[in-house]
Tab-separated table of C-alpha atoms in Angstrom:
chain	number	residue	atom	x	y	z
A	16	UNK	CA	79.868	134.480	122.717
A	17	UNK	CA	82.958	136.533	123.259
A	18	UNK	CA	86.819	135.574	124.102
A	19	UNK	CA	85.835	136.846	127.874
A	20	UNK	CA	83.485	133.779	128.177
A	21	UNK	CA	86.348	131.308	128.201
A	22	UNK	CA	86.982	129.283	131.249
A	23	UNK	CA	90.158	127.430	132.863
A	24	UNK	CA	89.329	123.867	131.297
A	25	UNK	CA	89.020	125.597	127.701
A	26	UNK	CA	92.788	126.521	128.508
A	27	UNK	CA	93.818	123.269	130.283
A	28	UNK	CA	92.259	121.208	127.173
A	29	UNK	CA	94.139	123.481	124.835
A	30	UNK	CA	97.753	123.225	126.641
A	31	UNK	CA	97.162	119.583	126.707
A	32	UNK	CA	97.099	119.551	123.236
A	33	UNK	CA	99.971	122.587	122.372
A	34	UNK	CA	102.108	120.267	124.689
A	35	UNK	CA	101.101	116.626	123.426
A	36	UNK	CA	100.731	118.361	119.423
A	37	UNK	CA	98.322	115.039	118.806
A	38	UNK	CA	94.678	115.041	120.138
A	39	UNK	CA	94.581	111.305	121.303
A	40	UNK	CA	97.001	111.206	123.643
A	41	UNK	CA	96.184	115.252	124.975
A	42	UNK	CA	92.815	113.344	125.598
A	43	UNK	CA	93.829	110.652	127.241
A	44	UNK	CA	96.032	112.804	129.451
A	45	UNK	CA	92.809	114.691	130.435
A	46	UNK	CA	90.868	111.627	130.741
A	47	UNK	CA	88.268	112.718	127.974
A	48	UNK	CA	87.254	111.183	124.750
A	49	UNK	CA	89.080	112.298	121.555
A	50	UNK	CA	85.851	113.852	119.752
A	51	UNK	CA	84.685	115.380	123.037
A	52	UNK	CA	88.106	117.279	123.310
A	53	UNK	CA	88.111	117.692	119.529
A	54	UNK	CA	84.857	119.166	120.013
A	55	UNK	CA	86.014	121.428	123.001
A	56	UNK	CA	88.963	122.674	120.894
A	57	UNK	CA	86.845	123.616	117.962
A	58	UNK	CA	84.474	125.982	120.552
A	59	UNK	CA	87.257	127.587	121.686
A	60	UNK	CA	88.614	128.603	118.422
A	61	UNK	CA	85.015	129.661	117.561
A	62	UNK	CA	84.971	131.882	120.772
A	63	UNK	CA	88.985	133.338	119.986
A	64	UNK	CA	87.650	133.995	116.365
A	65	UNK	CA	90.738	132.100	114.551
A	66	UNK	CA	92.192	128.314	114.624
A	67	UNK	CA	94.490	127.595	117.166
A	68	UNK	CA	96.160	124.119	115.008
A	69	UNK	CA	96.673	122.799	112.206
A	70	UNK	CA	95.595	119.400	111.241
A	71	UNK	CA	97.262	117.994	108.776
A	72	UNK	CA	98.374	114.980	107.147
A	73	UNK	CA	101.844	115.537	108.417
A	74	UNK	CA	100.020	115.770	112.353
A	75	UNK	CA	98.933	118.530	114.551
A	76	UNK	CA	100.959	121.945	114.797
A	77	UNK	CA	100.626	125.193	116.576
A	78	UNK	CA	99.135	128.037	114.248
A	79	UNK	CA	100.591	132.017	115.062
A	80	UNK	CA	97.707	132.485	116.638
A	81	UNK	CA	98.081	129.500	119.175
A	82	UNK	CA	101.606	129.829	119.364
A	83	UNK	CA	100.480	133.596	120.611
A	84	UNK	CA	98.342	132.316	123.055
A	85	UNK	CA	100.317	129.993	124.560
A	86	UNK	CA	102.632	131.770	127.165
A	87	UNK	CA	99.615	133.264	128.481
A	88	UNK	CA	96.880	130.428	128.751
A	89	UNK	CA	99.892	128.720	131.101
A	90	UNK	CA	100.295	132.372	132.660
A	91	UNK	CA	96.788	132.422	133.358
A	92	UNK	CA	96.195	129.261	134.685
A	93	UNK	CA	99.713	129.396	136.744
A	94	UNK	CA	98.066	132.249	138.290
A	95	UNK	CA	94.964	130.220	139.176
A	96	UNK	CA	96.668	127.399	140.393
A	97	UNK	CA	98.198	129.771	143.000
A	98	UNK	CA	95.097	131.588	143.664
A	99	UNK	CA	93.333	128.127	144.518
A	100	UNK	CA	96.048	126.998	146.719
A	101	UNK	CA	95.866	130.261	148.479
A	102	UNK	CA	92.211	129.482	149.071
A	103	UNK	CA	92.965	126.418	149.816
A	104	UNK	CA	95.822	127.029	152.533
A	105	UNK	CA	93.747	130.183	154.040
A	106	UNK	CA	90.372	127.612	154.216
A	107	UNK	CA	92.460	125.381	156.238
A	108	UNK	CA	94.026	127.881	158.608
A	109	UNK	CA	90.454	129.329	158.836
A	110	UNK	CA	89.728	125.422	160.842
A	111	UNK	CA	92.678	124.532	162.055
A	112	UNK	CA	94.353	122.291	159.940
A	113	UNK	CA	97.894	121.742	159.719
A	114	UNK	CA	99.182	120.125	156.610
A	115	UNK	CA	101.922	117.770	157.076
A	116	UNK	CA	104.047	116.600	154.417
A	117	UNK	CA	106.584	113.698	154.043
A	118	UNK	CA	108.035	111.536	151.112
A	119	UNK	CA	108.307	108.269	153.733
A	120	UNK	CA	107.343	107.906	157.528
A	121	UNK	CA	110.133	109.368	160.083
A	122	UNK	CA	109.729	106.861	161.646
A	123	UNK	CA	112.630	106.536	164.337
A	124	UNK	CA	111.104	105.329	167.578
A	125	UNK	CA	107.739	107.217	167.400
A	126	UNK	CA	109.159	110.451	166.240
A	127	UNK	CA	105.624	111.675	164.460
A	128	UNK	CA	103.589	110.439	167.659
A	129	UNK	CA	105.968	112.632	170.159
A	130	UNK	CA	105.408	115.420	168.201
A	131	UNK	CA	102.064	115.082	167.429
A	132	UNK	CA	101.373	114.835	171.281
A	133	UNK	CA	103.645	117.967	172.111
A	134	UNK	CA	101.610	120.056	169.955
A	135	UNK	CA	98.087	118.747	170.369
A	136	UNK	CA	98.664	119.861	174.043
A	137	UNK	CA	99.941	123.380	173.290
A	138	UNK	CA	96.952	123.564	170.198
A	139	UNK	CA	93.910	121.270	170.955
A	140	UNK	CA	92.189	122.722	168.125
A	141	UNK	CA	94.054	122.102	165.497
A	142	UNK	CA	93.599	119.432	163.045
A	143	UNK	CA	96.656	117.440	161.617
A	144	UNK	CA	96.654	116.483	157.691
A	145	UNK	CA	99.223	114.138	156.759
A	146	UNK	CA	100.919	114.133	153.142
A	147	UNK	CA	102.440	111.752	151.107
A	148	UNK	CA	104.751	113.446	148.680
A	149	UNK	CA	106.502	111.383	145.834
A	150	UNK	CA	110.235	111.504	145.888
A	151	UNK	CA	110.255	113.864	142.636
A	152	UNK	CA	109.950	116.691	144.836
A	153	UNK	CA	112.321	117.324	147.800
A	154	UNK	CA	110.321	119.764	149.917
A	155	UNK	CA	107.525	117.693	150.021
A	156	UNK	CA	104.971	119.786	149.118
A	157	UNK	CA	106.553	123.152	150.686
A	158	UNK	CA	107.540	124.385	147.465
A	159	UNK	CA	104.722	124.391	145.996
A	160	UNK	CA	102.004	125.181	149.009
A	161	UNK	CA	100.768	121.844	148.960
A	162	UNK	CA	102.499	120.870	152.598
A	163	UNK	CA	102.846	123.838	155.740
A	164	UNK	CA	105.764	121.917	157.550
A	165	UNK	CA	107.363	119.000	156.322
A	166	UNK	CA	110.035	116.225	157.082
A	167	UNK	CA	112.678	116.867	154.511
A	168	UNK	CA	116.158	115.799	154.215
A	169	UNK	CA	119.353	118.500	154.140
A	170	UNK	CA	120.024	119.655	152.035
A	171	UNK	CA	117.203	121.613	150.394
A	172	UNK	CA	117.805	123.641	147.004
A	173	UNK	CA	117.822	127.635	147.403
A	174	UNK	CA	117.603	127.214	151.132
A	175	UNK	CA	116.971	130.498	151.983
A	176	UNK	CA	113.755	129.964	151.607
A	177	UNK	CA	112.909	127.819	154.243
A	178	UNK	CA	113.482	127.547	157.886
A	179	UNK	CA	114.100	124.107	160.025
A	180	UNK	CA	114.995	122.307	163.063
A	181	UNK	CA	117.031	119.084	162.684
A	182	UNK	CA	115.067	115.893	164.544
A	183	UNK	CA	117.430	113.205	163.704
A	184	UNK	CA	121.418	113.306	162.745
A	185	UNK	CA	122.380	109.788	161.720
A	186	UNK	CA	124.873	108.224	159.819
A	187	UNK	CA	124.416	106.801	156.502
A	188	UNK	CA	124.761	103.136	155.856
A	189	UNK	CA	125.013	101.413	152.685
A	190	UNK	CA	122.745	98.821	151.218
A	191	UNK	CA	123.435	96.186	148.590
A	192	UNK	CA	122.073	93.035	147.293
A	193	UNK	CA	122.324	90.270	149.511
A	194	UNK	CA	124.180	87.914	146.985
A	195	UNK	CA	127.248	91.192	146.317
A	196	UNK	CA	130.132	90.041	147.799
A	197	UNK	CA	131.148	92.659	149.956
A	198	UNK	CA	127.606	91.820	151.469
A	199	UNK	CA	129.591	89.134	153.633
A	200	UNK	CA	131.622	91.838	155.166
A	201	UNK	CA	130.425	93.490	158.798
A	202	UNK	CA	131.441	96.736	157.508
A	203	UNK	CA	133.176	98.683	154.461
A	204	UNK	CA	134.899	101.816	153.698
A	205	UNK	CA	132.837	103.812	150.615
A	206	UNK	CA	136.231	103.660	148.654
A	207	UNK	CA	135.734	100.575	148.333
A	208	UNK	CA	132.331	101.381	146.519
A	209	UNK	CA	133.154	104.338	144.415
A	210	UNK	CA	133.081	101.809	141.008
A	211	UNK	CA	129.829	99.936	142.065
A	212	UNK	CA	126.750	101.327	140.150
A	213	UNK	CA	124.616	103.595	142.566
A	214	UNK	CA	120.655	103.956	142.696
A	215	UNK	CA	120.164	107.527	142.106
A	216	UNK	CA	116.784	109.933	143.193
A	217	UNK	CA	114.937	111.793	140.811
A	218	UNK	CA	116.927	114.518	139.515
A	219	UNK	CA	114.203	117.133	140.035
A	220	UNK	CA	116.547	118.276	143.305
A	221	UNK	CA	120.168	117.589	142.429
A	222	UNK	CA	121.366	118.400	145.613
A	223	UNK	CA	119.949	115.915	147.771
A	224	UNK	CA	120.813	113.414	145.060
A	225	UNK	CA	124.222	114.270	144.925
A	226	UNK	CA	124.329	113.721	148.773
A	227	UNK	CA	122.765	110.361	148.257
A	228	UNK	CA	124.973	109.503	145.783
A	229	UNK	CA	127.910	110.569	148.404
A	230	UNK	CA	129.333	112.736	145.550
A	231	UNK	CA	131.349	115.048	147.961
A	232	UNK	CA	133.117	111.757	149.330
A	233	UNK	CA	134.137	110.525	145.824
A	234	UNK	CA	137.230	112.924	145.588
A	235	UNK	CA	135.876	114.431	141.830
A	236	UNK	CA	134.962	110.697	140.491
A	237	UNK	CA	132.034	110.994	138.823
A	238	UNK	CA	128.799	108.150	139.864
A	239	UNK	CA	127.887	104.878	138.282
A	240	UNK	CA	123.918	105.452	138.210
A	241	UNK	CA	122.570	101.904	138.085
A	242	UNK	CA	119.059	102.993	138.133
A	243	UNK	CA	116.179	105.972	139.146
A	244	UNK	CA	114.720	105.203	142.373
A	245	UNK	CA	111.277	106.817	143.308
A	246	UNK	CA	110.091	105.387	146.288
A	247	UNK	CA	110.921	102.161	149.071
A	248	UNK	CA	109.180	99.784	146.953
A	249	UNK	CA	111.098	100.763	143.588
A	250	UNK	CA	114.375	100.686	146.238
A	251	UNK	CA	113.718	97.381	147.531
A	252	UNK	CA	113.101	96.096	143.528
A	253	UNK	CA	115.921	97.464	142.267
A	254	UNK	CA	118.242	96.146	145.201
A	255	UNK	CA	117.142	92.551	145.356
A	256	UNK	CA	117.190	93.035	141.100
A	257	UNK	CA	120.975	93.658	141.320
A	258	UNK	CA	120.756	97.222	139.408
A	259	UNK	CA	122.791	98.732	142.148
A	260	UNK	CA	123.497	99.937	145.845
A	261	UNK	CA	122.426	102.641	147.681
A	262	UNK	CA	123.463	104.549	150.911
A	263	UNK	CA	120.129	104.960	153.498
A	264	UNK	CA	120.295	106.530	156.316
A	265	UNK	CA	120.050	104.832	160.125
A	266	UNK	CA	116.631	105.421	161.051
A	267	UNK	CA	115.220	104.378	157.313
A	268	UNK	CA	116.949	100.973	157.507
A	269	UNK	CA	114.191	98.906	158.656
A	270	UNK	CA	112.409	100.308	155.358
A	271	UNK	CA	114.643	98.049	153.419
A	272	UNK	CA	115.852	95.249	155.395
A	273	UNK	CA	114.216	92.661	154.080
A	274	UNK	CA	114.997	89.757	152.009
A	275	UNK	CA	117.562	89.546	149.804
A	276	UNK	CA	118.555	93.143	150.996
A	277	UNK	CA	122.030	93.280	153.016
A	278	UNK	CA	122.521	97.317	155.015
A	279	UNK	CA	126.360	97.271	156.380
A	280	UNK	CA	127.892	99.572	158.235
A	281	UNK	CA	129.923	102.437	156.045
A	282	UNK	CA	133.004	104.238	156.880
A	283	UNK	CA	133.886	107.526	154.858
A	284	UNK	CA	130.731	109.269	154.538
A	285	UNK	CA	129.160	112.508	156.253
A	286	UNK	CA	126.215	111.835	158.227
A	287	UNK	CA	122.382	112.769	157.539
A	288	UNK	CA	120.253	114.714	158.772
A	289	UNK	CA	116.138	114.556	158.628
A	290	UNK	CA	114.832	117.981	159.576
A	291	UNK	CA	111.088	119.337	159.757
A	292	UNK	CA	110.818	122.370	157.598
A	293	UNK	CA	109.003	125.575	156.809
A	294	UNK	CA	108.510	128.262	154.162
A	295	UNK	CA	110.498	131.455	156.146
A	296	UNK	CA	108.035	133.847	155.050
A	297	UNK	CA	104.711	131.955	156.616
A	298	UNK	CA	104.293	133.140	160.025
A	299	UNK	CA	101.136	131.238	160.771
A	300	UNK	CA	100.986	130.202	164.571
A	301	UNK	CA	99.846	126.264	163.934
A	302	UNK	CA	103.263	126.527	161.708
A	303	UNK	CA	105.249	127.638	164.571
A	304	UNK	CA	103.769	125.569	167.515
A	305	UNK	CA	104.548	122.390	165.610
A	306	UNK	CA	108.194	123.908	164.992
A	307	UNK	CA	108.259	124.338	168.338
A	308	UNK	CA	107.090	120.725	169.372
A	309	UNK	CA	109.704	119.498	166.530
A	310	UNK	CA	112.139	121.621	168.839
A	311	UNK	CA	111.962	119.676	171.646
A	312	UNK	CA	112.614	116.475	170.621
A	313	UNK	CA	116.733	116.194	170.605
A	314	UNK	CA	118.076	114.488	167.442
A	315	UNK	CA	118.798	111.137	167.806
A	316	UNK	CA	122.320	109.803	167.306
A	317	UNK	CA	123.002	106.949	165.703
């Protein structure tokens, strides 16, 4: 058996390992019993010729040779990755399916339906996938080929290189626990906020959580982050658990107005805008047509 006969999970169960450097949890990251990935490691080092760790009393460590393989067993399994997606998005385009990716439901009076409709009339073969992205990653799957069009907000890191049309410009509210005080008000200013601690997104795309967090409003004062937010749920929690406010957006309000949750109107701050979005390079016609039924729905203002 030669180094040629290795395969992608030999090099998955190895990086799990490099990047853990301690073989129960790698195993439990993979889902696999510690002896059977034990056992997996030791065939691969049998196949390189040489060991790839050290196991010691003082724990598990890279040898030279593993540390040389490593930048190339995530190289080759990078390239992979992309290579299946391709497959993937190409097997899909083959019958007609349009991926559709979003981190919550637009929403906003049947939005999704009137576009849906719109383009199932201009494309009646064509098959609509719907995503659910976490909020980690701001393109919702465009970025990494996982989504064809998605409902993003603005703005998007390194914009250039996507494409969108805007279907709803609204103006951001604020929402705080019912029990603040400035919940009894019927409206506020967001200078009036600028000390209260803030529920922050992931910071995988700092630019839409610095626009969350209103940080172009704040005149160069930096945030109070209360706490990470990663979805509604985690939202509503940490509201109602009086770790901080947030600002939301017209159309998401319903989302979080429930109890013990109090969404006021806010002067002060830019509006929002929800777009659906595209990678500019994919010129795909099922991409287009549902850019094109996006199109013709006018943004709704708020």
């Amino acid at each position: 058996m030669t180094a040629t006969d290795v395969h992608g999970r030999d090099l998955r169960y190895f990086l799990a390992v490099a990047d853990e450097l301690h073989f129960t949890r790698a195993a439990e990251k993979l889902y696999v019993s510690q002896p059977a990935l034990s056992k997996q490691i030791r065939a691969l080092e049998r196949q390189l010729g040489a060991p790839l760790f050290d196991r010691g009393r003082q724990g598990v460590a890279l040898t030279p040779v593993g540390t040389a393989l490593l930048p190339h067993a995530r190289a080759a399994l990078a390239a992979w990755d992309e290579g299946r997606e391709a497959v993937r998005r190409a097997r899909e385009a083959a019958d007609g399916t349009l991926v559709v990716g979003m981190s919550t439901s637009p929403g906003r009076g049947g939005l999704l339906p009137a576009i849906r409709s719109r383009f199932t009339e201009a494309h009646p073969e064509a098959r609509l996938k719907l995503r659910q992205v976490a909020w980690e990653d701001p393109t919702a799957g465009l970025a990494d080929g996982g989504s064809d069009v998605a409902f993003v907000w603005l703005p998007l890191a390194r914009a250039d290189r996507f494409r969108w049309v805007v279907v709803a410009a609204e103006p951001r509210l604020v929402a705080l626990p019912a029990t603040h005080p400035l919940a009894a008000r019927e409206s506020l200013d967001f200078a009036e906020l600028l000390d209260e601690p803030f529920l922050a997104l992931p910071d995988s795309g700092p630019e839409l959580r610095d626009f969350w967090l209103a940080s172009d409003c704040r005149g160069g004062r930096p945030p109070v982050i209360g706490a990470v937010i990663g979805g509604v749920d985690e939202t509503y929690e940490a509201l109602v658990g009086g770790l901080g406010i947030c600002l939301v957006a017209t159309g998401n309000a319903p989302l979080l107005a429930r109890e013990g949750v109090a969404i006021r109107p806010v002067s002060g701050v830019t509006p929002s805008r929800l777009v659906l979005a595209w990678r500019a390079d994919d010129t795909r016609p099922l991409v287009h047509g549902y850019a094109r039924a996006a199109a013709e729905l006018r943004p709704r203002e708020s």
